[in-house]
Each structure stands twice: as structure tokens, then as C-alpha cells.
Short mmCIF file of C-alpha atoms in Angstrom, two decimals:
data_model
loop_
_atom_site.label_atom_id
_atom_site.label_comp_id
_atom_site.label_asym_id
_atom_site.label_seq_id
_atom_site.Cartn_x
_atom_site.Cartn_y
_atom_site.Cartn_z
CA UNK U 965 189.01 -43.28 -177.49
CA UNK U 966 186.31 -44.40 -175.65
CA UNK U 967 186.27 -45.75 -171.72
CA UNK U 968 182.88 -47.58 -170.83
CA UNK U 969 182.41 -47.63 -167.02
CA UNK U 970 179.90 -49.94 -165.41
CA UNK U 971 178.52 -49.99 -161.90
CA UNK U 972 176.35 -52.34 -159.99
CA UNK U 973 175.61 -49.90 -156.91
CA UNK U 974 173.31 -51.23 -154.01
CA UNK U 975 170.29 -50.27 -155.65
CA UNK U 976 170.84 -49.31 -159.04
CA UNK U 977 172.97 -49.69 -162.57
CA UNK U 978 175.43 -46.85 -163.65
CA UNK U 979 177.25 -46.30 -166.70
CA UNK U 980 179.42 -43.43 -168.34
CA UNK U 981 180.61 -43.52 -171.87
CA UNK U 982 183.62 -41.28 -171.90
CA UNK U 983 185.36 -39.79 -174.77
CA UNK U 984 189.01 -39.02 -173.99
CA UNK U 985 189.55 -36.95 -177.12
CA UNK U 986 186.65 -34.65 -176.66
CA UNK U 987 186.58 -34.93 -172.62
CA UNK U 988 182.94 -35.14 -172.91
CA UNK U 989 180.59 -38.14 -171.41
CA UNK U 990 177.15 -39.93 -171.44
CA UNK U 991 175.58 -41.33 -168.31
CA UNK U 992 172.71 -43.72 -167.95
CA UNK U 993 171.37 -45.05 -164.77
CA UNK U 994 168.42 -47.37 -163.96
CA UNK U 995 167.00 -48.98 -160.56
CA UNK U 996 167.40 -52.50 -160.01
CA UNK U 997 164.07 -54.64 -160.25
CA UNK U 998 164.70 -55.62 -156.69
CA UNK U 999 161.89 -57.19 -154.27
CA UNK U 1000 160.90 -55.97 -150.97
CA UNK U 1001 163.90 -57.45 -149.15
CA UNK U 1002 166.60 -55.08 -150.86
CA UNK U 1003 169.35 -56.64 -148.94
CA UNK U 1004 169.10 -59.87 -150.60
CA UNK U 1005 169.80 -59.63 -154.12
CA UNK U 1006 169.76 -61.90 -157.59
CA UNK U 1007 173.55 -61.73 -158.75
CA UNK U 1008 172.64 -63.01 -162.36
CA UNK U 1009 169.49 -60.16 -162.70
CA UNK U 1010 171.79 -57.42 -161.34
CA UNK U 1011 174.64 -58.49 -163.79
CA UNK U 1012 171.96 -58.23 -166.93
CA UNK U 1013 170.62 -54.94 -165.58
CA UNK U 1014 173.89 -53.42 -165.74
CA UNK U 1015 174.86 -54.81 -168.89
CA UNK U 1016 171.58 -53.60 -170.15
CA UNK U 1017 172.81 -50.21 -169.44
CA UNK U 1018 176.08 -50.78 -170.96
CA UNK U 1019 174.80 -52.17 -174.16
CA UNK U 1020 172.66 -48.78 -174.58
CA UNK U 1021 175.61 -46.61 -173.97
CA UNK U 1022 178.34 -48.63 -176.45
CA UNK U 1023 175.39 -48.71 -179.28
CA UNK U 1024 177.22 -48.07 -182.38
CA UNK U 1025 180.80 -46.62 -180.47
CA UNK U 1026 184.17 -48.28 -180.58
CA UNK U 1027 185.11 -49.28 -177.01
CA UNK U 1028 188.59 -49.34 -176.04
CA UNK U 1029 188.58 -50.17 -172.30
CA UNK U 1030 185.81 -51.59 -169.87
CA UNK U 1031 186.12 -50.38 -166.21
CA UNK U 1032 184.06 -51.95 -163.48
CA UNK U 1033 182.59 -50.62 -160.24
CA UNK U 1034 180.67 -51.94 -157.34
CA UNK U 1035 179.63 -51.60 -153.74
CA UNK U 1036 181.97 -52.86 -151.11
CA UNK U 1037 180.96 -55.65 -148.68
CA UNK U 1038 178.55 -57.90 -151.06
CA UNK U 1039 178.95 -61.61 -150.95
CA UNK U 1040 177.36 -64.93 -151.93
CA UNK U 1041 178.28 -68.47 -152.44
CA UNK U 1042 178.46 -70.61 -155.99
CA UNK U 1043 178.70 -73.88 -157.20
CA UNK U 1044 181.79 -75.29 -158.87
CA UNK U 1045 180.25 -74.22 -162.24
CA UNK U 1046 179.60 -70.69 -161.12
CA UNK U 1047 175.99 -70.90 -160.53
CA UNK U 1048 174.95 -68.60 -157.61
CA UNK U 1049 173.56 -70.98 -154.71
CA UNK U 1050 172.71 -67.97 -152.48
CA UNK U 1051 171.37 -64.58 -152.73
CA UNK U 1052 173.92 -61.79 -153.26
CA UNK U 1053 174.05 -60.40 -149.34
CA UNK U 1054 174.72 -56.71 -149.71
CA UNK U 1055 176.43 -54.70 -147.19
CA UNK U 1056 172.99 -53.82 -145.80
CA UNK U 1057 172.14 -57.22 -144.74
CA UNK U 1058 172.37 -57.41 -141.25
CA UNK U 1059 171.44 -61.24 -140.57
CA UNK U 1060 174.71 -61.94 -138.84
CA UNK U 1061 174.10 -59.39 -136.01
CA UNK U 1062 173.32 -62.15 -133.26
CA UNK U 1063 176.78 -64.03 -134.16
CA UNK U 1064 178.65 -60.44 -134.16
CA UNK U 1065 177.24 -59.68 -131.15
CA UNK U 1066 178.54 -62.93 -129.43
CA UNK U 1067 181.85 -62.34 -131.08
CA UNK U 1068 182.04 -58.77 -129.59
CA UNK U 1069 182.26 -59.97 -126.01
CA UNK U 1070 185.64 -61.10 -126.69
CA UNK U 1071 187.52 -57.71 -126.69
CA UNK U 1072 191.03 -59.20 -127.22
CA UNK U 1073 189.44 -61.06 -130.70
CA UNK U 1074 187.91 -57.73 -131.70
CA UNK U 1075 191.15 -55.68 -131.30
CA UNK U 1076 192.97 -58.50 -133.09
CA UNK U 1077 190.74 -58.70 -136.04
CA UNK U 1078 190.54 -54.99 -136.55
CA UNK U 1079 194.17 -54.40 -136.13
CA UNK U 1080 194.43 -56.70 -139.02
CA UNK U 1081 191.95 -55.99 -141.09
CA UNK U 1082 190.97 -52.35 -140.74
CA UNK U 1083 187.43 -53.81 -140.32
CA UNK U 1084 185.25 -54.05 -137.13
CA UNK U 1085 183.50 -57.03 -135.89
CA UNK U 1086 180.16 -56.50 -138.00
CA UNK U 1087 177.21 -57.89 -139.89
CA UNK U 1088 178.14 -55.69 -142.99
CA UNK U 1089 181.09 -57.63 -143.67
CA UNK U 1090 181.32 -60.62 -145.88
CA UNK U 1091 183.63 -62.73 -143.27
CA UNK U 1092 180.78 -62.83 -140.83
CA UNK U 1093 178.20 -63.43 -143.57
CA UNK U 1094 180.15 -66.44 -144.48
CA UNK U 1095 180.16 -67.57 -140.62
CA UNK U 1096 176.69 -66.93 -140.28
CA UNK U 1097 175.97 -68.94 -143.63
CA UNK U 1098 177.97 -71.90 -142.11
CA UNK U 1099 175.82 -71.75 -138.96
CA UNK U 1100 172.79 -71.75 -141.33
CA UNK U 1101 173.85 -75.28 -142.56
CA UNK U 1102 175.91 -74.36 -145.70
CA UNK U 1103 179.15 -76.29 -146.19
CA UNK U 1104 181.58 -73.63 -147.25
CA UNK U 1105 184.09 -75.80 -148.56
CA UNK U 1106 181.71 -77.01 -151.40
CA UNK U 1107 181.50 -73.56 -152.76
CA UNK U 1108 183.25 -70.70 -154.69
CA UNK U 1109 182.78 -67.24 -152.80
CA UNK U 1110 182.28 -64.02 -154.88
CA UNK U 1111 180.97 -60.48 -154.51
CA UNK U 1112 178.57 -58.78 -156.95
CA UNK U 1113 181.39 -56.96 -158.56
CA UNK U 1114 183.73 -59.89 -158.98
CA UNK U 1115 180.61 -62.05 -160.47
CA UNK U 1116 180.21 -59.28 -163.30
CA UNK U 1117 184.21 -59.66 -163.91
CA UNK U 1118 183.85 -63.23 -164.26
CA UNK U 1119 180.79 -63.02 -166.75
CA UNK U 1120 182.55 -60.71 -168.80
CA UNK U 1121 186.03 -62.40 -168.77
CA UNK U 1122 185.71 -66.16 -167.61
CA UNK U 1123 188.36 -65.10 -165.00
CA UNK U 1124 187.56 -64.81 -161.15
CA UNK U 1125 189.62 -61.93 -160.00
CA UNK U 1126 188.68 -58.93 -157.76
CA UNK U 1127 190.60 -55.47 -157.35
CA UNK U 1128 192.52 -55.23 -154.12
CA UNK U 1129 190.51 -52.36 -152.66
CA UNK U 1130 187.39 -54.41 -152.99
CA UNK U 1131 189.13 -57.39 -151.29
CA UNK U 1132 190.06 -54.90 -148.30
CA UNK U 1133 186.28 -54.65 -147.67
CA UNK U 1134 185.57 -58.31 -147.42
CA UNK U 1135 186.94 -58.55 -143.73
CA UNK U 1136 189.06 -61.35 -144.97
CA UNK U 1137 192.10 -59.28 -146.19
CA UNK U 1138 195.13 -58.36 -144.26
CA UNK U 1139 195.28 -54.56 -144.54
CA UNK U 1140 199.22 -54.57 -143.96
CA UNK U 1141 200.28 -57.46 -146.46
CA UNK U 1142 197.52 -56.95 -149.02
CA UNK U 1143 196.85 -60.49 -149.32
CA UNK U 1144 194.02 -62.82 -148.01
CA UNK U 1145 194.68 -63.62 -144.17
CA UNK U 1146 195.36 -67.29 -143.46
CA UNK U 1147 194.27 -67.34 -139.90
CA UNK U 1148 191.15 -65.75 -140.72
CA UNK U 1149 190.19 -67.87 -143.38
CA UNK U 1150 190.99 -70.75 -141.07
CA UNK U 1151 188.69 -68.99 -138.79
CA UNK U 1152 185.77 -68.48 -141.30
CA UNK U 1153 186.31 -72.10 -142.12
CA UNK U 1154 187.10 -71.66 -146.24
CA UNK U 1155 190.45 -71.71 -148.30
CA UNK U 1156 191.88 -69.21 -150.47
CA UNK U 1157 191.35 -71.40 -153.66
CA UNK U 1158 187.64 -70.51 -153.07
CA UNK U 1159 188.16 -66.89 -153.19
CA UNK U 1160 188.85 -64.52 -156.21
CA UNK U 1161 192.36 -63.79 -156.88
CA UNK U 1162 193.54 -60.38 -155.65
CA UNK U 1163 194.64 -57.99 -158.77
CA UNK U 1164 195.37 -54.34 -158.86
CA UNK U 1165 193.89 -51.77 -161.29
CA UNK U 1166 196.48 -52.11 -163.46
CA UNK U 1167 196.00 -55.80 -164.65
CA UNK U 1168 193.25 -55.96 -167.29
CA UNK U 1169 191.80 -59.05 -168.92
CA UNK U 1170 190.18 -59.62 -172.38
CA UNK U 1171 186.41 -59.33 -172.86
CA UNK U 1172 185.12 -62.94 -173.52
CA UNK U 1173 182.92 -63.99 -176.55
CA UNK U 1174 180.08 -64.39 -174.12
CA UNK U 1175 180.94 -60.81 -172.21
CA UNK U 1176 181.09 -59.01 -175.70
CA UNK U 1177 177.41 -60.73 -176.68
CA UNK U 1178 176.12 -59.23 -173.38
CA UNK U 1179 177.29 -55.81 -174.53
CA UNK U 1180 177.10 -55.93 -178.08
CA UNK U 1181 180.56 -54.92 -179.06
CA UNK U 1182 183.72 -56.99 -179.93
CA UNK U 1183 185.55 -59.43 -178.01
CA UNK U 1184 189.29 -58.88 -176.71
CA UNK U 1185 188.67 -55.40 -175.35
CA UNK U 1186 190.56 -55.06 -172.00
CA UNK U 1187 188.49 -55.16 -168.80
CA UNK U 1188 189.83 -53.79 -165.72
CA UNK U 1189 188.63 -55.67 -162.23
CA UNK U 1190 185.88 -54.25 -160.34
CA UNK U 1191 186.70 -51.71 -158.06
CA UNK U 1192 185.18 -50.46 -154.88
CA UNK U 1193 182.59 -47.22 -155.72
CA UNK U 1194 183.76 -45.43 -152.45
CA UNK U 1195 187.59 -46.18 -153.46
CA UNK U 1196 186.45 -44.91 -157.00
CA UNK U 1197 184.72 -41.75 -155.63
CA UNK U 1198 187.86 -41.02 -154.02
CA UNK U 1199 189.95 -41.16 -157.11
CA UNK U 1200 187.06 -39.53 -159.19
CA UNK U 1201 187.01 -36.37 -156.77
CA UNK U 1202 190.30 -35.90 -157.13
CA UNK U 1203 190.92 -36.55 -153.53
CA UNK U 1204 193.87 -38.72 -153.54
CA UNK U 1205 196.35 -36.31 -151.87
CA UNK U 1206 197.02 -36.51 -148.39
CA UNK U 1207 194.69 -34.07 -146.39
CA UNK U 1208 191.48 -34.07 -148.66
CA UNK U 1209 188.66 -35.49 -147.33
CA UNK U 1210 185.44 -36.91 -149.26
CA UNK U 1211 182.16 -36.10 -147.59
CA UNK U 1212 179.07 -37.89 -148.96
CA UNK U 1213 175.63 -37.67 -147.64
CA UNK U 1214 173.43 -39.90 -149.86
CA UNK U 1215 171.33 -42.83 -148.93
CA UNK U 1216 173.89 -43.50 -146.24
CA UNK U 1217 176.61 -41.50 -145.16
CA UNK U 1218 180.66 -41.57 -145.46
CA UNK U 1219 183.58 -39.48 -144.65
CA UNK U 1220 186.92 -40.70 -146.10
CA UNK U 1221 190.50 -39.80 -146.02
CA UNK U 1222 193.36 -40.96 -148.11
CA UNK U 1223 196.74 -41.89 -146.39
CA UNK U 1224 200.08 -43.43 -147.44
CA UNK U 1225 199.92 -46.09 -144.63
CA UNK U 1226 197.15 -47.72 -142.92
CA UNK U 1227 195.43 -45.58 -140.18
CA UNK U 1228 193.88 -47.65 -137.55
CA UNK U 1229 192.99 -46.11 -134.14
CA UNK U 1230 193.50 -47.99 -130.98
CA UNK U 1231 189.84 -48.40 -130.18
CA UNK U 1232 187.69 -49.96 -132.95
CA UNK U 1233 185.74 -47.31 -134.32
CA UNK U 1234 186.48 -46.26 -137.99
CA UNK U 1235 187.44 -48.39 -140.71
CA UNK U 1236 190.89 -48.64 -142.86
CA UNK U 1237 190.61 -50.14 -146.53
CA UNK U 1238 192.67 -50.06 -149.58
CA UNK U 1239 191.84 -47.49 -152.22
CA UNK U 1240 193.07 -48.31 -155.85
CA UNK U 1241 195.78 -45.87 -155.23
CA UNK U 1242 196.31 -45.44 -151.45
CA UNK U 1243 194.87 -46.57 -148.11
CA UNK U 1244 191.50 -45.06 -147.09
CA UNK U 1245 190.14 -44.45 -143.37
CA UNK U 1246 186.82 -43.46 -143.01
CA UNK U 1247 183.37 -43.61 -141.14
CA UNK U 1248 180.38 -44.93 -142.53
CA UNK U 1249 176.91 -44.47 -141.39
CA UNK U 1250 173.62 -46.56 -142.27
CA UNK U 1251 171.28 -43.52 -141.62
CA UNK U 1252 171.16 -40.56 -143.94
CA UNK U 1253 168.53 -39.55 -146.61
CA UNK U 1254 166.99 -42.99 -146.05
CA UNK U 1255 165.93 -41.66 -142.46
CA UNK U 1256 164.65 -38.62 -144.29
CA UNK U 1257 162.58 -40.20 -146.83
CA UNK U 1258 161.03 -42.74 -144.20
CA UNK U 1259 159.94 -39.80 -141.87
CA UNK U 1260 158.71 -37.74 -145.04
CA UNK U 1261 156.62 -40.95 -146.11
CA UNK U 1262 155.19 -41.59 -143.10
CA UNK U 1263 154.32 -38.43 -141.88
CA UNK U 1264 153.31 -36.11 -144.67
CA UNK U 1265 150.96 -36.26 -147.51
CA UNK U 1266 152.14 -37.84 -150.97
CA UNK U 1267 152.48 -34.52 -152.84
CA UNK U 1268 154.29 -32.95 -150.07
CA UNK U 1269 157.95 -31.85 -151.45
CA UNK U 1270 160.92 -31.48 -149.08
CA UNK U 1271 160.84 -27.91 -149.93
CA UNK U 1272 157.46 -27.46 -148.60
CA UNK U 1273 158.39 -29.34 -145.26
CA UNK U 1274 161.44 -27.12 -144.98
CA UNK U 1275 159.17 -23.91 -145.20
CA UNK U 1276 157.25 -24.98 -142.19
CA UNK U 1277 160.40 -24.81 -139.74
CA UNK U 1278 160.07 -22.50 -137.08
CA UNK U 1279 163.50 -20.76 -136.20
CA UNK U 1280 162.29 -20.11 -132.50
CA UNK U 1281 161.74 -23.84 -131.82
CA UNK U 1282 164.37 -26.16 -130.02
CA UNK U 1283 163.96 -29.37 -132.07
CA UNK U 1284 164.16 -32.95 -130.19
CA UNK U 1285 167.38 -35.06 -130.62
CA UNK U 1286 167.07 -37.78 -133.02
CA UNK U 1287 169.30 -40.79 -133.03
CA UNK U 1288 169.36 -41.96 -136.76
CA UNK U 1289 169.70 -45.78 -136.36
CA UNK U 1290 166.64 -47.15 -138.22
CA UNK U 1291 168.92 -49.32 -139.96
CA UNK U 1292 171.47 -49.87 -137.21
CA UNK U 1293 174.44 -48.29 -136.32
CA UNK U 1294 177.97 -48.74 -138.19
CA UNK U 1295 180.53 -46.23 -137.06
CA UNK U 1296 181.69 -45.54 -134.60
CA UNK U 1297 179.84 -47.77 -132.24
CA UNK U 1298 179.25 -50.74 -134.61
CA UNK U 1299 175.78 -51.95 -132.99
CA UNK U 1300 174.02 -53.71 -136.04
CA UNK U 1301 170.83 -54.10 -134.11
CA UNK U 1302 170.63 -50.85 -132.48
CA UNK U 1303 167.34 -48.51 -132.85
CA UNK U 1304 166.72 -45.11 -133.87
CA UNK U 1305 164.23 -42.68 -131.98
CA UNK U 1306 163.23 -39.09 -130.55
CA UNK U 1307 164.36 -37.75 -127.44
CA UNK U 1308 163.42 -34.44 -125.61
CA UNK U 1309 160.15 -34.30 -127.25
CA UNK U 1310 157.96 -31.53 -125.84
CA UNK U 1311 154.14 -30.85 -126.45
CA UNK U 1312 155.31 -27.77 -128.63
CA UNK U 1313 156.96 -30.05 -131.10
CA UNK U 1314 155.47 -30.50 -134.79
CA UNK U 1315 156.55 -33.15 -137.45
CA UNK U 1316 158.55 -30.27 -139.12
CA UNK U 1317 160.33 -30.04 -135.97
CA UNK U 1318 161.17 -33.62 -135.88
CA UNK U 1319 162.08 -33.43 -139.59
CA UNK U 1320 164.70 -30.92 -138.88
CA UNK U 1321 166.16 -33.04 -135.90
CA UNK U 1322 166.25 -36.13 -138.28
CA UNK U 1323 168.91 -33.66 -140.42
CA UNK U 1324 170.69 -32.78 -137.41
CA UNK U 1325 170.84 -36.17 -135.94
CA UNK U 1326 172.36 -37.68 -139.27
CA UNK U 1327 175.22 -35.09 -139.26
CA UNK U 1328 175.68 -35.68 -135.47
CA UNK U 1329 176.51 -39.35 -136.04
CA UNK U 1330 178.90 -38.20 -138.92
CA UNK U 1331 180.58 -35.45 -136.84
CA UNK U 1332 181.39 -38.38 -134.44
CA UNK U 1333 183.10 -40.18 -137.08
CA UNK U 1334 184.80 -36.97 -138.12
CA UNK U 1335 186.08 -36.51 -134.54
CA UNK U 1336 187.89 -39.83 -134.34
CA UNK U 1337 189.37 -39.45 -137.83
CA UNK U 1338 190.79 -35.65 -136.95
CA UNK U 1339 192.08 -37.09 -133.83
CA UNK U 1340 194.28 -39.29 -136.04
CA UNK U 1341 195.04 -37.25 -139.11
CA UNK U 1342 194.39 -33.73 -138.20
CA UNK U 1343 191.97 -31.08 -139.55
CA UNK U 1344 191.92 -31.93 -143.41
CA UNK U 1345 193.15 -29.02 -145.73
CA UNK U 1346 189.93 -29.54 -147.95
CA UNK U 1347 186.70 -31.03 -147.26
CA UNK U 1348 184.59 -31.87 -150.29
CA UNK U 1349 180.81 -32.19 -150.16
CA UNK U 1350 178.60 -34.34 -152.21
CA UNK U 1351 175.54 -36.39 -152.21
CA UNK U 1352 171.74 -35.92 -151.85
CA UNK U 1353 172.13 -33.51 -149.29
CA UNK U 1354 172.89 -30.80 -151.68
CA UNK U 1355 169.30 -30.78 -152.88
CA UNK U 1356 168.82 -28.85 -149.54
CA UNK U 1357 170.34 -25.66 -148.98
CA UNK U 1358 169.08 -25.66 -145.30
CA UNK U 1359 170.56 -29.06 -144.66
CA UNK U 1360 173.89 -28.35 -146.18
CA UNK U 1361 174.09 -25.04 -144.20
CA UNK U 1362 173.53 -27.06 -141.07
CA UNK U 1363 176.56 -29.33 -142.09
CA UNK U 1364 178.79 -26.50 -142.71
CA UNK U 1365 178.20 -24.78 -139.75
CA UNK U 1366 178.29 -27.93 -137.50
CA UNK U 1367 181.37 -29.16 -138.79
CA UNK U 1368 182.86 -25.42 -138.47
CA UNK U 1369 185.25 -26.03 -141.80
CA UNK U 1370 185.06 -24.42 -144.93
CA UNK U 1371 183.68 -27.31 -147.36
CA UNK U 1372 184.13 -27.58 -151.29
CA UNK U 1373 181.11 -28.54 -153.09
CA UNK U 1374 180.86 -30.31 -156.45
CA UNK U 1375 177.42 -31.03 -157.76
CA UNK U 1376 179.08 -33.83 -160.00
CA UNK U 1377 177.02 -36.98 -159.06
CA UNK U 1378 178.78 -39.69 -160.46
CA UNK U 1379 182.60 -39.55 -159.07
CA UNK U 1380 183.02 -43.30 -158.59
CA UNK U 1381 182.23 -43.24 -162.52
CA UNK U 1382 184.85 -40.88 -163.02
CA UNK U 1383 187.11 -42.60 -160.94
CA UNK U 1384 186.86 -45.54 -163.49
CA UNK U 1385 187.70 -43.18 -166.29
CA UNK U 1386 190.71 -41.68 -164.54
CA UNK U 1387 192.24 -45.20 -163.74
CA UNK U 1388 191.38 -46.36 -167.44
CA UNK U 1389 193.06 -43.72 -168.78
CA UNK U 1390 196.08 -44.56 -166.99
CA UNK U 1391 195.86 -48.37 -167.89
CA UNK U 1392 195.53 -46.93 -171.74
CA UNK U 1393 198.77 -44.85 -171.00
CA UNK U 1394 197.14 -41.83 -171.75
CA UNK U 1395 198.89 -38.57 -170.61
CA UNK U 1396 197.51 -36.58 -168.22
CA UNK U 1397 194.77 -39.02 -166.88
CA UNK U 1398 193.34 -37.13 -164.16
CA UNK U 1399 193.93 -33.71 -165.88
CA UNK U 1400 191.83 -35.33 -168.46
CA UNK U 1401 188.60 -35.48 -166.51
CA UNK U 1402 186.32 -32.49 -166.34
CA UNK U 1403 185.77 -32.04 -163.04
CA UNK U 1404 182.77 -29.96 -162.17
CA UNK U 1405 183.19 -26.23 -160.97
CA UNK U 1406 183.60 -26.08 -157.15
CA UNK U 1407 182.09 -23.48 -154.84
CA UNK U 1408 183.30 -22.96 -151.21
CA UNK U 1409 180.97 -22.67 -148.34
CA UNK U 1410 182.16 -20.93 -145.11
CA UNK U 1411 180.89 -21.72 -141.66
CA UNK U 1412 179.22 -19.52 -139.45
CA UNK U 1413 181.08 -19.52 -135.97
CA UNK U 1414 177.78 -18.47 -133.73
CA UNK U 1415 175.71 -21.06 -135.33
CA UNK U 1416 178.51 -23.80 -134.80
CA UNK U 1417 178.50 -22.93 -131.09
CA UNK U 1418 174.61 -23.62 -131.09
CA UNK U 1419 175.18 -26.95 -132.71
CA UNK U 1420 178.04 -27.92 -130.53
CA UNK U 1421 175.36 -27.55 -127.55
CA UNK U 1422 173.25 -29.70 -129.40
CA UNK U 1423 175.49 -32.37 -130.60
CA UNK U 1424 176.15 -32.62 -126.54
CA UNK U 1425 172.63 -33.31 -125.79
CA UNK U 1426 172.90 -35.97 -128.91
CA UNK U 1427 176.01 -37.49 -127.21
CA UNK U 1428 173.96 -37.63 -124.00
CA UNK U 1429 171.40 -39.61 -125.44
CA UNK U 1430 173.76 -41.87 -127.70
CA UNK U 1431 175.67 -42.93 -124.57
CA UNK U 1432 172.75 -43.18 -122.29
CA UNK U 1433 171.08 -45.62 -124.98
CA UNK U 1434 174.20 -47.59 -125.95
#
């Protein structure tokens, strides 16, 4: 049997064709044709580019199930005929920052909202993007409301549904009841009929004639509702057991931990959503390899490689401290308009030292989130490291030594797609679903205690500047 997984991520279309008998797969990716403002996107264009990847993978194959994946937190308005009226506002769009800053002045409201939804009052969440659109003059009650993932599902099946894990990232769902929160809907000024119906991954819908034409395959094939790439990553990593943490450092950074019940700290900091199978608590940062790329492109010659820069590091220099908030701060402080910066810069510092401080600063921000999560859940028994950080042995070593825990490295780049496969095999009632996926061979990296102590001292300096500039 063949399972086709299609994902519309923040910046690219991805697809995987998985053969359940041979346990082999083929992957295709294609960057979206985005304009200068990547935080505003074209729903129809993203759909078409994602389907183009699917057509190439499915050509000449009999497809038995389609599984969808997408980025959390996207939102747009559509007319009653499902024609997009606004752009898709991606998670990275922070136009609602002024509104959220006003709302955060009411600490009681922040606490009330956080404990109901597991989401902070932040511009990344669709609930506040909708409030922003209302302030801009849109009559919300006249529109249907969707995210990119549920729009893809609609174009393939003709039905407006969303997976519960995706809905939990909207800031409109009650994390305890797993349903839309009526009080929050009233606050935003919308009705439940305007939103997609919430389903679990076990409820499929048949591929429509229009969807079949878009993919070049037969109609009637079961299609799973779009799941969140973060939740599917947890499934695809084999990290749905308690005590297993996934740690991803790519364009942005995220640490996630599965649990059997919602885990929400008293002080708003980390987030808590649903994964397809359990609850998922974690912290996400806006700055990671995007900060690295920014500095490389601004400060080094075009033909300079990342390895070239690292070879210029001086072991005797104490680098500056970097706050990695070029794109605002998500967890734990949730200051959307926060700026990044270098501190403790001396005449002896070179651009290589500053580059190294960016590497450290990104990880210090993630370590803040790690400290919050481990206070709630304890030290994880297994930490699984993935993402672009693995392309740098030096950066990976900093990570392992700073966190001071053994880290399991899996170089599989498409765990969210594998997560769609795992759930698809379960839906198809195939035995040994999770065991049927060929997880990549893992290696374990162990920390150096002396280096950990040195990074702890630098982390204290980071916290000093973090709180001083807060």
C-alpha cells in the first residue's frame, strides 16, 4: 500500500510517498514562491504548489491514503464561497503586537486566557490576528475562518474540518474540553459555525473529484485532516512516550514534551497544545538559524561557507552576549516587538566572535524554556536533537554541553512527514504501525561537565542582559 503525505510548511511544500510493504519512501520538497513579506501568503498559491509536489510523487502509483500536515497558527478570512478575502497570516506575522501589548497589561486576563487555552496572549496566535482584523475594519461575522492546512483539506475533499491538534494552536480552543471555547469566541466576535469542525486523525473524508484532478489520482481515496507539523514531528520521532523530549533547532527553535494531561505552569511562559495522540507542552523561539543566516549574509563575503567562519573561531576569546530576538520573542517572555542585540562587546572582538555568540544566544533562549519545562515535568529520560544545528559539529557540541544531558541524534529531516505515515498506517489498520517506519539510526552525544560549567557562567550573563532589557 502507498501513503501520500503532503505538508505545507511555513516556507516550502513537502511530500513523502511511503510504501508500507517495502518500508521505503521517497521525499520531495519545493520552496514556495513567496514575496518579500513571507508572513503574508496566498492560500490558493500555497495549495497549488503543495499539490504539484503531490502529483510528482503520486505519478503512476496507486495511492491508498492521503495524510496532510501544516504549520501551526496560520489564519485567513474567506467569503461564503470559500474564496480567500485576506492573505494567510502565518505564525511569524506579528502585526497584532500592539493589540496584544494592550491586552497583556491586564494580568488577570492573561492568566485566565492562558489557563483555558495553553496559549499566551501573543501575536502569533490566530485569536489575536482575528481581533486585529476586526480593528482594521473587517466584519468577522461575514466571513468563514480557516488556516492553510484546513484550506488544503477543503480543496481536496470539499469539507471544512481541522484536526484537534491543529485547532489547539489557534488560541480559540479550550485545552481541557478539546472544543472551541465559547467565551473566547464571544470575546473575538465570531461564532463556531464560521470555524472548521474539529476532528481527530481517525476520521477521514473521501478525496473529491476536484482533489483527484489536482493530484492526478482516483477520487474516493481517504484523506486525513491536516495535522500540525509540530505534533506530527513528535509522532514521527517516536517521542509520544512520557519523558521523551524532542529538541529541534532549525529556522526557529522548539522543545516539546508529551504528557497524558495538560501541563500549564502558574506563570505564563511555555505553551501546551494537543498532539494527535496526547498533550504536548513546550517552548518555541523565533530566532535560530535565521539569526545565523542574517549575520552570515550581512557580515561575510557571499562565497564564505559556514565551515569557513567556524575555522576562524579563537579558543581564547570570550565572545559577546547575544539576545536572539531579531524576529521578536516567543517563549518564555512573549514580547512580540522585542529586539535582538549584542552586549559586552570589546575592541578585541571580531565578526567570528559575534557569530559564535549568536550560536550561544539561540541556545541560551531555548535553555530558558528547558528550565521551565523541567521544573514542571522533571529531567527527560531522553532528549532527541534534530534540525539544521546538526550541520555544525561545533554548534551541536555547544548545545550538548550547555544542556548537560545526553542527546540522541537522528538525522532524519522529515519527522513530521513520517508522523503522517505512522498515523496513516494506524488508520488503515496495518499492524505494527509505528514499528513499520524505518527510523534512522541514532547516535548519542554526551556532555562535558567542565564545559557545561563554563557555559553556565555565560548563561548567567545572558540572563543579566535578558532581564535588564526586558
